[in-house]
Coordinates of C-alpha atoms in Angstrom, one line a residue:
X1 CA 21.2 -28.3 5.3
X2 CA 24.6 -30.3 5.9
X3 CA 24.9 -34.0 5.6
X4 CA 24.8 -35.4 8.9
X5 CA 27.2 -38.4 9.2
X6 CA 26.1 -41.4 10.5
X7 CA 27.5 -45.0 11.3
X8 CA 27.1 -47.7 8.9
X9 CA 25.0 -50.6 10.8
X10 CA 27.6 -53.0 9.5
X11 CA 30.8 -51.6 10.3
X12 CA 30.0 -49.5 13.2
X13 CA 32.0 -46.6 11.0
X14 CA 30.3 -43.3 9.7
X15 CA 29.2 -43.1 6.7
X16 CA 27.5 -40.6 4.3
X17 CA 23.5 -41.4 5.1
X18 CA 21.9 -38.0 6.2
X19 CA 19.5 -40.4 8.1
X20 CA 19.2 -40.0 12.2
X21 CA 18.6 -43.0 14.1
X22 CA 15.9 -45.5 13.1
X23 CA 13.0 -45.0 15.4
X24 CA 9.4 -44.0 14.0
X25 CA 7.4 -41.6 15.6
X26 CA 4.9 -44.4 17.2
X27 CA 3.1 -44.4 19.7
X28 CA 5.4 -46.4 21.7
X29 CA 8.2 -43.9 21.2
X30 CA 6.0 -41.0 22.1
X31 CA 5.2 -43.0 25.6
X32 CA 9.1 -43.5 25.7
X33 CA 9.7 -39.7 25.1
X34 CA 7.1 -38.4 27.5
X35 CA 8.7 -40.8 30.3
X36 CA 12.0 -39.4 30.0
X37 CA 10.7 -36.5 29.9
X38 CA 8.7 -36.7 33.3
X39 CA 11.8 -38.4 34.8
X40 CA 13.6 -35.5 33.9
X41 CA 11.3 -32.9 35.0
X42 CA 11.4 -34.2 38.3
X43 CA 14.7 -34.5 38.6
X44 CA 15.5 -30.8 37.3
X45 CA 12.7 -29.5 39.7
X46 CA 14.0 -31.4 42.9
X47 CA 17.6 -30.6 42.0
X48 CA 16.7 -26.9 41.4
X49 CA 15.0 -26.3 44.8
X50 CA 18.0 -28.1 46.5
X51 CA 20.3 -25.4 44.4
X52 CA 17.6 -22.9 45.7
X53 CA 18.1 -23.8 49.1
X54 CA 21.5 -24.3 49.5
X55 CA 22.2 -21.1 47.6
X56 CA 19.8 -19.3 50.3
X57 CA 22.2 -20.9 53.8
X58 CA 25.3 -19.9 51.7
X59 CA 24.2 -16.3 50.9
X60 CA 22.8 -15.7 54.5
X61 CA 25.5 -16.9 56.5
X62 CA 28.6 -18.1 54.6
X63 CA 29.1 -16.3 51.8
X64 CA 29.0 -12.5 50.7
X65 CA 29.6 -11.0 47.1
X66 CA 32.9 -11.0 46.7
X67 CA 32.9 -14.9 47.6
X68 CA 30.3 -14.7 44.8
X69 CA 32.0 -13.1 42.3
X70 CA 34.8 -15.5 42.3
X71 CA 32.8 -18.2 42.4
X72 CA 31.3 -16.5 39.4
X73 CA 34.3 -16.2 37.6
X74 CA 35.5 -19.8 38.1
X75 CA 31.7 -21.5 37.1
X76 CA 32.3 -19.0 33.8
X77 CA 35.3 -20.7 32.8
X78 CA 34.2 -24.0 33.4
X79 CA 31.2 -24.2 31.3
X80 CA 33.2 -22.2 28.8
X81 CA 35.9 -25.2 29.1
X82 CA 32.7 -27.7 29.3
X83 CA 31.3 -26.5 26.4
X84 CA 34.2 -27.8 23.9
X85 CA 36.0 -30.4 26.3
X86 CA 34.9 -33.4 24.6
X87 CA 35.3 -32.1 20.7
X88 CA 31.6 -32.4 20.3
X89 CA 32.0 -36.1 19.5
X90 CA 30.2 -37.8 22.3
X91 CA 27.1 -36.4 20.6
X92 CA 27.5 -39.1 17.8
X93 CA 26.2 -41.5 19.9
X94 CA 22.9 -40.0 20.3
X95 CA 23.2 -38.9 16.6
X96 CA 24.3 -42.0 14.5
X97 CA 22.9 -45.0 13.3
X98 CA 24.3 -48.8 14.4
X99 CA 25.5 -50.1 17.6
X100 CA 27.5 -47.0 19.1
X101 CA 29.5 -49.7 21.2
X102 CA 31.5 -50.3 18.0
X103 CA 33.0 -46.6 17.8
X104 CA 32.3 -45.3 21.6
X105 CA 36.0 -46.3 22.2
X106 CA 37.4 -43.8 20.0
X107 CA 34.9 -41.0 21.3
X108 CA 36.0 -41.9 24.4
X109 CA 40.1 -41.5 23.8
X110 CA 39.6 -38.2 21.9
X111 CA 37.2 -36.6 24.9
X112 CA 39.3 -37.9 27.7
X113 CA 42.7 -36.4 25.6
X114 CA 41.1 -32.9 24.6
X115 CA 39.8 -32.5 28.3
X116 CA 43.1 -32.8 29.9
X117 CA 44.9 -31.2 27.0
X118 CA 42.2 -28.4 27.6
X119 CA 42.9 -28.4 31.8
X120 CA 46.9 -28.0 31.3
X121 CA 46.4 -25.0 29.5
X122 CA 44.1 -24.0 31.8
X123 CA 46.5 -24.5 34.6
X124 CA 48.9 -23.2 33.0
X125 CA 47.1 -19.8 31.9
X126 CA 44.9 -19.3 35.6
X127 CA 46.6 -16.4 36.7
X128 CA 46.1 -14.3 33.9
X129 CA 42.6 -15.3 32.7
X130 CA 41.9 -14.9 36.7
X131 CA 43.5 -11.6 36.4
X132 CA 41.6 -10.6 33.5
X133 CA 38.5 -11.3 34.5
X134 CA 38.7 -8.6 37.3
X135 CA 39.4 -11.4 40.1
X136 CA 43.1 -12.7 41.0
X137 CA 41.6 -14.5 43.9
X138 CA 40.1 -17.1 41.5
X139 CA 43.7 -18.6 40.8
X140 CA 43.0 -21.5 43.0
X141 CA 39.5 -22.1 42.7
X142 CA 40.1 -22.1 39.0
X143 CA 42.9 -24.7 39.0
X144 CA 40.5 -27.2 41.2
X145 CA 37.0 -26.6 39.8
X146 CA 38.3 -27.0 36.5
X147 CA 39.4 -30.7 37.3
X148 CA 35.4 -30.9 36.6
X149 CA 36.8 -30.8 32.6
X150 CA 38.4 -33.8 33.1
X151 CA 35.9 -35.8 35.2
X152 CA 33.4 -34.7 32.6
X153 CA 35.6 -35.9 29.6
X154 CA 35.4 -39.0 30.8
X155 CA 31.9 -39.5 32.1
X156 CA 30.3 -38.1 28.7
X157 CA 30.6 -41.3 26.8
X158 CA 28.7 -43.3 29.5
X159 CA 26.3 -40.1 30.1
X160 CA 25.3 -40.1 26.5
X161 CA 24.2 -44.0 26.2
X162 CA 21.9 -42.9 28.6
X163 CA 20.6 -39.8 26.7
X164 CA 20.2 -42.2 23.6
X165 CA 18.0 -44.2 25.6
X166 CA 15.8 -41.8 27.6
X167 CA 16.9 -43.5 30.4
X168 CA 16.0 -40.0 32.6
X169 CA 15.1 -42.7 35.6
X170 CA 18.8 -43.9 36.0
X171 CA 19.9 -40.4 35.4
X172 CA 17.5 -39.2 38.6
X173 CA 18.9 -41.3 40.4
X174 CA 23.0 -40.3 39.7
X175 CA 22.6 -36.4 40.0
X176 CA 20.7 -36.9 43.3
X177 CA 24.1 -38.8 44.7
X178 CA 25.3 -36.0 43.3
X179 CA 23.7 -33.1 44.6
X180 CA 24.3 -34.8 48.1
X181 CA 27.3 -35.0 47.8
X182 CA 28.2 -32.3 46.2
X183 CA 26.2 -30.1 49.0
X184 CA 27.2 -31.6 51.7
X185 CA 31.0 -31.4 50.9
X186 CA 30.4 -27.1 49.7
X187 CA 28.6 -26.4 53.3
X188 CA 31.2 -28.4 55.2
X189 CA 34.0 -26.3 53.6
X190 CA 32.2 -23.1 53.5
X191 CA 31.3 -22.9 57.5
X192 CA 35.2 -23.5 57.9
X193 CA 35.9 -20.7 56.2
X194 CA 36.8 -21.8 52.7
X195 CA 35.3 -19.2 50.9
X196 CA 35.1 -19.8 47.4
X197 CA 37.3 -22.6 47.5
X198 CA 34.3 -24.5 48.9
X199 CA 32.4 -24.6 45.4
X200 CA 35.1 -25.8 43.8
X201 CA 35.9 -28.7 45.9
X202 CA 31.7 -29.9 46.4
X203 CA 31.9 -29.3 42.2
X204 CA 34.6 -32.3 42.4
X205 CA 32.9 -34.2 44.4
X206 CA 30.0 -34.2 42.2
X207 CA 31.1 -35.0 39.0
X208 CA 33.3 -37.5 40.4
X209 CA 30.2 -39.3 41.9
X210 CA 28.6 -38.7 38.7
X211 CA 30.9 -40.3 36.7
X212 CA 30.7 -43.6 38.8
X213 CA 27.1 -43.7 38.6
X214 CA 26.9 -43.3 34.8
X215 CA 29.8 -46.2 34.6
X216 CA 27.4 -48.4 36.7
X217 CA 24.5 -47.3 34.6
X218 CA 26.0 -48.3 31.1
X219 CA 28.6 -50.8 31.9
X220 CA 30.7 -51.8 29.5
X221 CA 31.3 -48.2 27.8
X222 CA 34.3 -47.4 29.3
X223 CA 36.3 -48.4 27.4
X224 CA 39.3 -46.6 25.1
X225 CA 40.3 -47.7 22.1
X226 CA 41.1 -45.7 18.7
X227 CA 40.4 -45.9 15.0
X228 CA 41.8 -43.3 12.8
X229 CA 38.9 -43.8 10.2
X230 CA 36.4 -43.5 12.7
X231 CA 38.3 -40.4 14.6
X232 CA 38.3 -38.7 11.3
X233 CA 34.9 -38.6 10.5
X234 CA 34.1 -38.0 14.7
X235 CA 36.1 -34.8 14.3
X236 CA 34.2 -33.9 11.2
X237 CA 31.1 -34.6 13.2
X238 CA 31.8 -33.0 16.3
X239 CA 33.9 -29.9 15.7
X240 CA 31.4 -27.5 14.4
X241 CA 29.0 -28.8 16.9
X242 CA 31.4 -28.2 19.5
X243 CA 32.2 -24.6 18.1
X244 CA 28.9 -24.1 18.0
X245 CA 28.2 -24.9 21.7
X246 CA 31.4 -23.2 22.5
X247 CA 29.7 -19.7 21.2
X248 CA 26.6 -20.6 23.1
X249 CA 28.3 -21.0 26.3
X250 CA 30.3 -17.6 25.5
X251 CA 27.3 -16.0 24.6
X252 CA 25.6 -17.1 28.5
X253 CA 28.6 -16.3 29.7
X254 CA 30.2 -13.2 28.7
X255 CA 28.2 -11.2 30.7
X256 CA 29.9 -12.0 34.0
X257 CA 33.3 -11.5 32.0
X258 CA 32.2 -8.5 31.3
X259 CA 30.6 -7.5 34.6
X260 CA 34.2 -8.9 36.6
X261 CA 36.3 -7.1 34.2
X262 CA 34.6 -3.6 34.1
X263 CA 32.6 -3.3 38.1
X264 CA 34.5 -5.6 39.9
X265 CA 34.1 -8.3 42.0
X266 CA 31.5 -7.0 44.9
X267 CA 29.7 -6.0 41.6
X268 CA 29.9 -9.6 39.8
X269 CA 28.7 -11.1 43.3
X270 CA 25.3 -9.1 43.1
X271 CA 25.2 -9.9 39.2
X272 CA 26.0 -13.6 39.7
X273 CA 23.1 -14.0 42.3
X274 CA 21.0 -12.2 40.3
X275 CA 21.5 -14.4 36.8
X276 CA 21.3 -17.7 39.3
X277 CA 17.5 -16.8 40.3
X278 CA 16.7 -15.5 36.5
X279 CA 18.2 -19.1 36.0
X280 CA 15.6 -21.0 37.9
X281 CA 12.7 -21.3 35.5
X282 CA 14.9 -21.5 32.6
X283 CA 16.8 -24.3 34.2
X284 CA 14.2 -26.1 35.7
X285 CA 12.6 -26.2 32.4
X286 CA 14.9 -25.5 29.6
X287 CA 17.2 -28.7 31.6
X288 CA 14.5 -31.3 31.4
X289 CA 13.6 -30.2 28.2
X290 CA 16.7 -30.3 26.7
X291 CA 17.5 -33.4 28.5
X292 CA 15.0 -35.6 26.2
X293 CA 14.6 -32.9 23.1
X294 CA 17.8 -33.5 21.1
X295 CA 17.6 -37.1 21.0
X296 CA 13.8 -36.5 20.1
X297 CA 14.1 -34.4 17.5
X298 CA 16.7 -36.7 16.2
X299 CA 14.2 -39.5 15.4
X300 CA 12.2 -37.1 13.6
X301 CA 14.4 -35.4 11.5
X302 CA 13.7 -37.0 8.3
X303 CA 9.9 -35.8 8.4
X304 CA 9.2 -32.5 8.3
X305 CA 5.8 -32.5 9.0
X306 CA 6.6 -35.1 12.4
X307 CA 9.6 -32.5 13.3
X308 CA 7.4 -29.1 12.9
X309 CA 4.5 -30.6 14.8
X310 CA 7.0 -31.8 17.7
X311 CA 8.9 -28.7 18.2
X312 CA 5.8 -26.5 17.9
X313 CA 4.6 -28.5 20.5
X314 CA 7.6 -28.7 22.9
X315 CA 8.1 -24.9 22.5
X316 CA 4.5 -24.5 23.7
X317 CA 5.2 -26.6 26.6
X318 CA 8.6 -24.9 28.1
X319 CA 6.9 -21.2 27.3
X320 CA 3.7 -22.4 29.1
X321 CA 5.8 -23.6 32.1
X322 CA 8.5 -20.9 31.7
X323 CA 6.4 -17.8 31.5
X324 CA 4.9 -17.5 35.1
X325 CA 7.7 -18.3 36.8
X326 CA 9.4 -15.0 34.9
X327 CA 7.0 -13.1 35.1
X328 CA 6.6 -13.3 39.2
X329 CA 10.0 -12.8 39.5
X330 CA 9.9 -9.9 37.4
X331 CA 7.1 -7.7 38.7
X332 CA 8.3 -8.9 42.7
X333 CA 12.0 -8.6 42.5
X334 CA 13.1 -6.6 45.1
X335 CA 10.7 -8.1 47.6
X336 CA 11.4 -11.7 46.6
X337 CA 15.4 -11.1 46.9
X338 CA 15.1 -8.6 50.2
X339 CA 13.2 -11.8 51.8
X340 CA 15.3 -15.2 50.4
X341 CA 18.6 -13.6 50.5
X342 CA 18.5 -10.8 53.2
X343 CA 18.7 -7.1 52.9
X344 CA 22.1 -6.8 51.9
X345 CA 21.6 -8.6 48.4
X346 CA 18.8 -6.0 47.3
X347 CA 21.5 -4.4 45.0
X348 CA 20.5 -8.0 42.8
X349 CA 17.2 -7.0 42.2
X350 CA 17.4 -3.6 39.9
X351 CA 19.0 -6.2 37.4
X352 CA 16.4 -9.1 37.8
X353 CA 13.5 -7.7 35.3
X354 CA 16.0 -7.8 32.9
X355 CA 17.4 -11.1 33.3
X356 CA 13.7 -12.7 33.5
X357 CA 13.1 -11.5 30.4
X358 CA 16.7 -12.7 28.5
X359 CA 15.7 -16.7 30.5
X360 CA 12.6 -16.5 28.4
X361 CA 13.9 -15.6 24.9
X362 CA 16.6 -18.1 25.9
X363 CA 14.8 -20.9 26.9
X364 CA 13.3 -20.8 23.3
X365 CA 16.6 -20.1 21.6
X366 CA 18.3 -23.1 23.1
X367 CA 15.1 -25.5 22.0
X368 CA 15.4 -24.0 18.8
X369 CA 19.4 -24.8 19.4
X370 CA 18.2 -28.0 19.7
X371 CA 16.6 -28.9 16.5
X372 CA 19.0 -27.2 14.1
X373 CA 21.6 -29.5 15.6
X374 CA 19.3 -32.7 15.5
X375 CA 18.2 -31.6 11.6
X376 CA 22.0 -30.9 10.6
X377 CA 22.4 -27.1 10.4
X378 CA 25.8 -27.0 11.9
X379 CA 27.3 -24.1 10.2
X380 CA 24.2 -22.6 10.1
X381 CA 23.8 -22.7 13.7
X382 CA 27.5 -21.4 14.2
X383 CA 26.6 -18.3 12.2
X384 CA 23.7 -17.6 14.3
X385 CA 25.9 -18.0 17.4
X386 CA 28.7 -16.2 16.0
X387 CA 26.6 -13.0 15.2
X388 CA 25.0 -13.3 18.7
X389 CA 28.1 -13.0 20.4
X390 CA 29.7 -10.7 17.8
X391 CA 26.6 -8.4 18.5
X392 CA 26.3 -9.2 22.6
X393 CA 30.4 -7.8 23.7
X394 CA 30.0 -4.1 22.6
X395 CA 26.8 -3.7 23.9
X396 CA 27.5 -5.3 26.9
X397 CA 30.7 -3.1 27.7
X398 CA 28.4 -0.1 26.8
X399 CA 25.2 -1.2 29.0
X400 CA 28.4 -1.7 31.9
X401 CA 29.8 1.9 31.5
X402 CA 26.5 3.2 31.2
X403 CA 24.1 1.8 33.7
X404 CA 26.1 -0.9 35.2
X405 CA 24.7 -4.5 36.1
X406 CA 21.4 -3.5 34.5
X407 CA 22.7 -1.9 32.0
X408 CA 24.1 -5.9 31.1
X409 CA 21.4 -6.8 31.7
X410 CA 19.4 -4.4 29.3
X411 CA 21.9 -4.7 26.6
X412 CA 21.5 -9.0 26.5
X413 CA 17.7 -8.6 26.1
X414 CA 18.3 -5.9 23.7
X415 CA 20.3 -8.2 21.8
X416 CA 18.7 -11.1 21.8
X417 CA 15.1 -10.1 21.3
X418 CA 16.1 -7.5 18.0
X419 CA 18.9 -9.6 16.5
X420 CA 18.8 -13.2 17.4
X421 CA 15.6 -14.3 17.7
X422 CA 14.4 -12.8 13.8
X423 CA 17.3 -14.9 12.9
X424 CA 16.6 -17.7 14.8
X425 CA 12.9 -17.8 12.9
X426 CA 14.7 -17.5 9.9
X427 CA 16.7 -20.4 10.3
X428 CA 13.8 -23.0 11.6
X429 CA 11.8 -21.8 8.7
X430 CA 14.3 -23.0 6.1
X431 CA 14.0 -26.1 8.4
X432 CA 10.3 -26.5 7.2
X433 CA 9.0 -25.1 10.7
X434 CA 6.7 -21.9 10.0
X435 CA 6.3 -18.8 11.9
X436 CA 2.7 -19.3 12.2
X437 CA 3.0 -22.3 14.0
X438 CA 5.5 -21.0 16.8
X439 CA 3.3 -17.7 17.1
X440 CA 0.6 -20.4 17.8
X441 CA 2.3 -22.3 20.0
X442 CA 3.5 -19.0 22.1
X443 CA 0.4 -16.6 22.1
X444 CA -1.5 -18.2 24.8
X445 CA 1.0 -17.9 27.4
X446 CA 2.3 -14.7 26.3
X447 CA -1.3 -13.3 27.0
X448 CA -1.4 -14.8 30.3
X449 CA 2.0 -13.7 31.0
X450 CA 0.7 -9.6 30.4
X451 CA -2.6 -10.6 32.8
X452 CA -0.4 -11.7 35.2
X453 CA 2.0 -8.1 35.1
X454 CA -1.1 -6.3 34.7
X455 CA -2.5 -8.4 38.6
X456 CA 0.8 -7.8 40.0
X457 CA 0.9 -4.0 39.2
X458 CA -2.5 -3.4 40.3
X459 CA -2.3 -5.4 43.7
X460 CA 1.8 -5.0 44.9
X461 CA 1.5 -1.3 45.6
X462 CA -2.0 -2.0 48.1
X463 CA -1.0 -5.3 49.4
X464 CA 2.3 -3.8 50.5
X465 CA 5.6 -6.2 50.0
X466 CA 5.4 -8.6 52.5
X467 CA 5.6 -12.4 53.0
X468 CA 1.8 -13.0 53.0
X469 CA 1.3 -9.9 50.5
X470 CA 3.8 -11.4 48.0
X471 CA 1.8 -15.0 48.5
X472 CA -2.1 -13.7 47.8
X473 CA -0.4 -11.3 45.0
X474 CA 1.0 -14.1 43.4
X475 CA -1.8 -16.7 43.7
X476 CA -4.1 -14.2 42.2
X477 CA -1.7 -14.2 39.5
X478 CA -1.1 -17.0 38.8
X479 CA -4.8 -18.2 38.9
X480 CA -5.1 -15.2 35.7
X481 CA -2.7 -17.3 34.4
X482 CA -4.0 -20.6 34.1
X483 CA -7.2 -19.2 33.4
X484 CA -6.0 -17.8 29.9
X485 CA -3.6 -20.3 29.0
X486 CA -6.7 -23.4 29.5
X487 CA -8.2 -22.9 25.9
X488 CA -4.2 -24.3 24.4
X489 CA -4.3 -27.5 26.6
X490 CA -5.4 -29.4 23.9
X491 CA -2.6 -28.4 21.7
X492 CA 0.2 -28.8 25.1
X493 CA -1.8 -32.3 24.6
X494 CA -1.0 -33.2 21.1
X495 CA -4.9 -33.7 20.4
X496 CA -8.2 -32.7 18.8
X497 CA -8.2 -29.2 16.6
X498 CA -5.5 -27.4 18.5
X499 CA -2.6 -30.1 17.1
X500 CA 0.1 -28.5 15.3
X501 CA -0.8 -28.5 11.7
X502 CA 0.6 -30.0 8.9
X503 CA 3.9 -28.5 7.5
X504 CA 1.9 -27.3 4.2
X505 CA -0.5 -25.5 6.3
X506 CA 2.1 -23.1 7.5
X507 CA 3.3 -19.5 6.6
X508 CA 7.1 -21.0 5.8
X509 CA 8.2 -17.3 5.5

């Protein structure tokens, strides 16, 4: 396990100390954790139907699949861009110990720098990466959505005080302004006949409303300044971590390279709308998980026993929620896409099983993500993601030639389920969390999740495919679901017999 740097509560500079940030796991911080957490559950959930619904005016009367694919294309690059804008350094101050006022000025000189050093080259380079990823259309909407780099440079030292804090209420409150008026600007311009350009500009919007609310949130933390000493030892921090994320995001995102470069763009608009609804569970969840999970896992790194019975517990949780949501996707694809999206986006739904399937080993994988970056497995963690991706671009290419957007789709799952996650177990059990206890925490909703298949096969085919057919079909479901996954809510709970156990209790291998 690497040594995790962390300021010295004296000096405000990072020192050697493998410890995380000084908070016991009381009960106070557990009421502090499962606050954010709520907060950030509803604010995923109510942002997420809003997505839902705006996505459903803009695929029925604005936009078709071409529009699609380059909007596809440009969101690729920018949470590719995203992913490494900010050097990984704005992390430290969720990570290290001390006042992180005393260094935030250099983390915020080195994120705004490599995030308009990043958004030259992008400029710069927008024709050809447009050109290579099968749509020279996306030029323009490249060089404006990406201005979201720099915007986001800037707004990730503020953003992250309020990650160290749990404050998920304030944050609520910023990505609603956000949504609105990032909606409101994307529908204005798309029924004027923007196209994709409309995306791009609402993205702007946004994150520039975004960044005011989080300055108004945390003031005082915008504010540059530089330290060499302390940008030395931010860079050691934050560049694995940011190559690490950097391979995560190519690994979600290859796939619509892959899809633009080899089908084209009518092709990459179906695909795109497809991964966006395989998206919603794992968003809704994996988002408000993940919002409250790093910093979490952070204060318990230095037990093992606290850190296996927390993520054996929050894995529970996001598969519990996760699993029926994929699963009624799944088994009523084409129905479900035929009546949100119209007729004319059907092609989507050959590739959604698929893609249901991939949001569920991922949701896990980027918890597990999570708490090798909060325990300090940094270049453990880019080996992972380095074989995922090394593995995921042949077969993709190959599932592309072969059976197009579900081939992708097949290959990804393929992937992911026979290479990554083994390794992934592997890697949390050198972190002291056992196989035995993430079997545990995932067998009751897997079991619900084959009861609820099982309903849907038997009942879609008599009930017929429409609206109120697809409602009792899934109720019944869903109440198959609950019904199996009751006996775990005790351990969902934290309480009585079904609590994680002990880190010597478990099968470490």
């Amino acid at each position: 396990m690497d040594t995790v740097r962390a300021p010295d509560t004296e000096t405000g500079e990072p020192s050697e100390a493998p410890a995380p940030p000084a908070l016991p796991a009381t009960a106070s911080f557990e009421r502090k954790v499962r606050s954010a957490a709520r907060w950030s559950l509803i604010n995923t959930v109510v942002l997420r139907l809003g997505n839902f619904a705006t996505g459903i005016v803009l695929a029925r009367f604005a936009l078709g699949p071409a529009e699609w694919g380059v909007y596809g294309v440009a969101q690729t690059v920018l949470l590719v861009l995203l992913s490494a804008n900010e050097l990984g350094v704005s992390l430290a101050i969720v990570r290290w110990e001390g006042d992180p006022r005393r260094f935030a000025p250099t983390v915020l000189t080195l994120s705004t720098l490599s995030s308009a050093l990043l958004y030259v080259a992008l400029f710069a380079t927008a024709p050809t990466v447009a050109g290579l990823l099968g749509s020279p259309d996306a030029t323009g909407v490249l060089r404006v959505m990406c201005l979201c780099v720099l915007i986001g440079g800037v707004a990730a030292v503020p953003g992250q005080f309020l990650t160290r804090e749990f404050a998920q209420g304030k944050r609520m409150i910023i990505d609603g302004l956000n949504f609105v008026v990032s909606t409101s600007v994307t529908l204005l311009l798309a029924f004027a006949g923007w196209g994709a350009m409309s995306f791009a500009w609402g993205a702007v919007a946004g994150n520039t409303v975004t960044l005011i609310g989080c300055c108004l949130a945390a003031p005082g933390t915008l504010k540059y300044g530089w330290d060499p000493g302390q940008a030395r030892k931010l860079l050691r921090f934050g560049l694995p971590l940011a190559g690490a994320s950097l391979l995560a995001l190519a690994v979600a995102n290859v796939n619509t390279m892959v899809v633009g470069a080899t089908l084209g763009s009518v092709a990459l608009g179906f695909y795109v709308l497809a991964f966006n609804v395989s998206g919603w569970p794992v968003r809704i969840i994996s988002e408000a998980a993940r919002r409250v999970s790093f910093a979490g896992f952070s204060r318990l790194a230095d037990s093992p026993q606290a850190l296996a019975q927390g993520f054996s517990r929050a894995l529970g949780v996001v598969i519990t929620g996760t699993v029926p949501l994929c699963v009624l996707l799944a088994g009523l694809a084409e129905p479900s896409v035929r009546l949100i999206y119209g007729s004319q986006w059907t092609p989507a739904a050959a590739a959604l099983p698929w893609l249901m399937a991939l949001g569920l080993i991922r949701i896990a994988c980027e918890l597990a993500y999570d708490c090798m970056v909060a325990t300090g497995q940094r270049r453990l963690l880019l080996l992972v993601q380095g074989l995922w991706l090394a593995a995921l671009v042949p077969a993709l290419f190959l599932g592309a030639r072969l059976n197009g957007i579900v081939g992708v789709s097949q290959a990804q799952v393929l992937v992911a389920g026979g290479l990554v996650v083994p390794v992934f177990l592997y890697a949390l059990s050198r972190g002291g969390i056992g196989v035995r206890s993430i079997g545990r925490a995932c067998a009751w909703p897997f079991l619900g999740g084959a009861v609820m298949a099982a309903i849907i096969l038997g009942l879609e085919r008599p009930l017929g495919d429409g609206p109120l057919a697809l409602l009792a079909v899934g109720t019944i479901a869903l109440a198959g679901y609950v019904l199996c996954v009751l006996p775990s809510r005790d351990f969902l709970r934290g309480v009585g017999r079904h609590a994680p156990p002990r880190p010597d209790q478990q099968d470490m291998r």
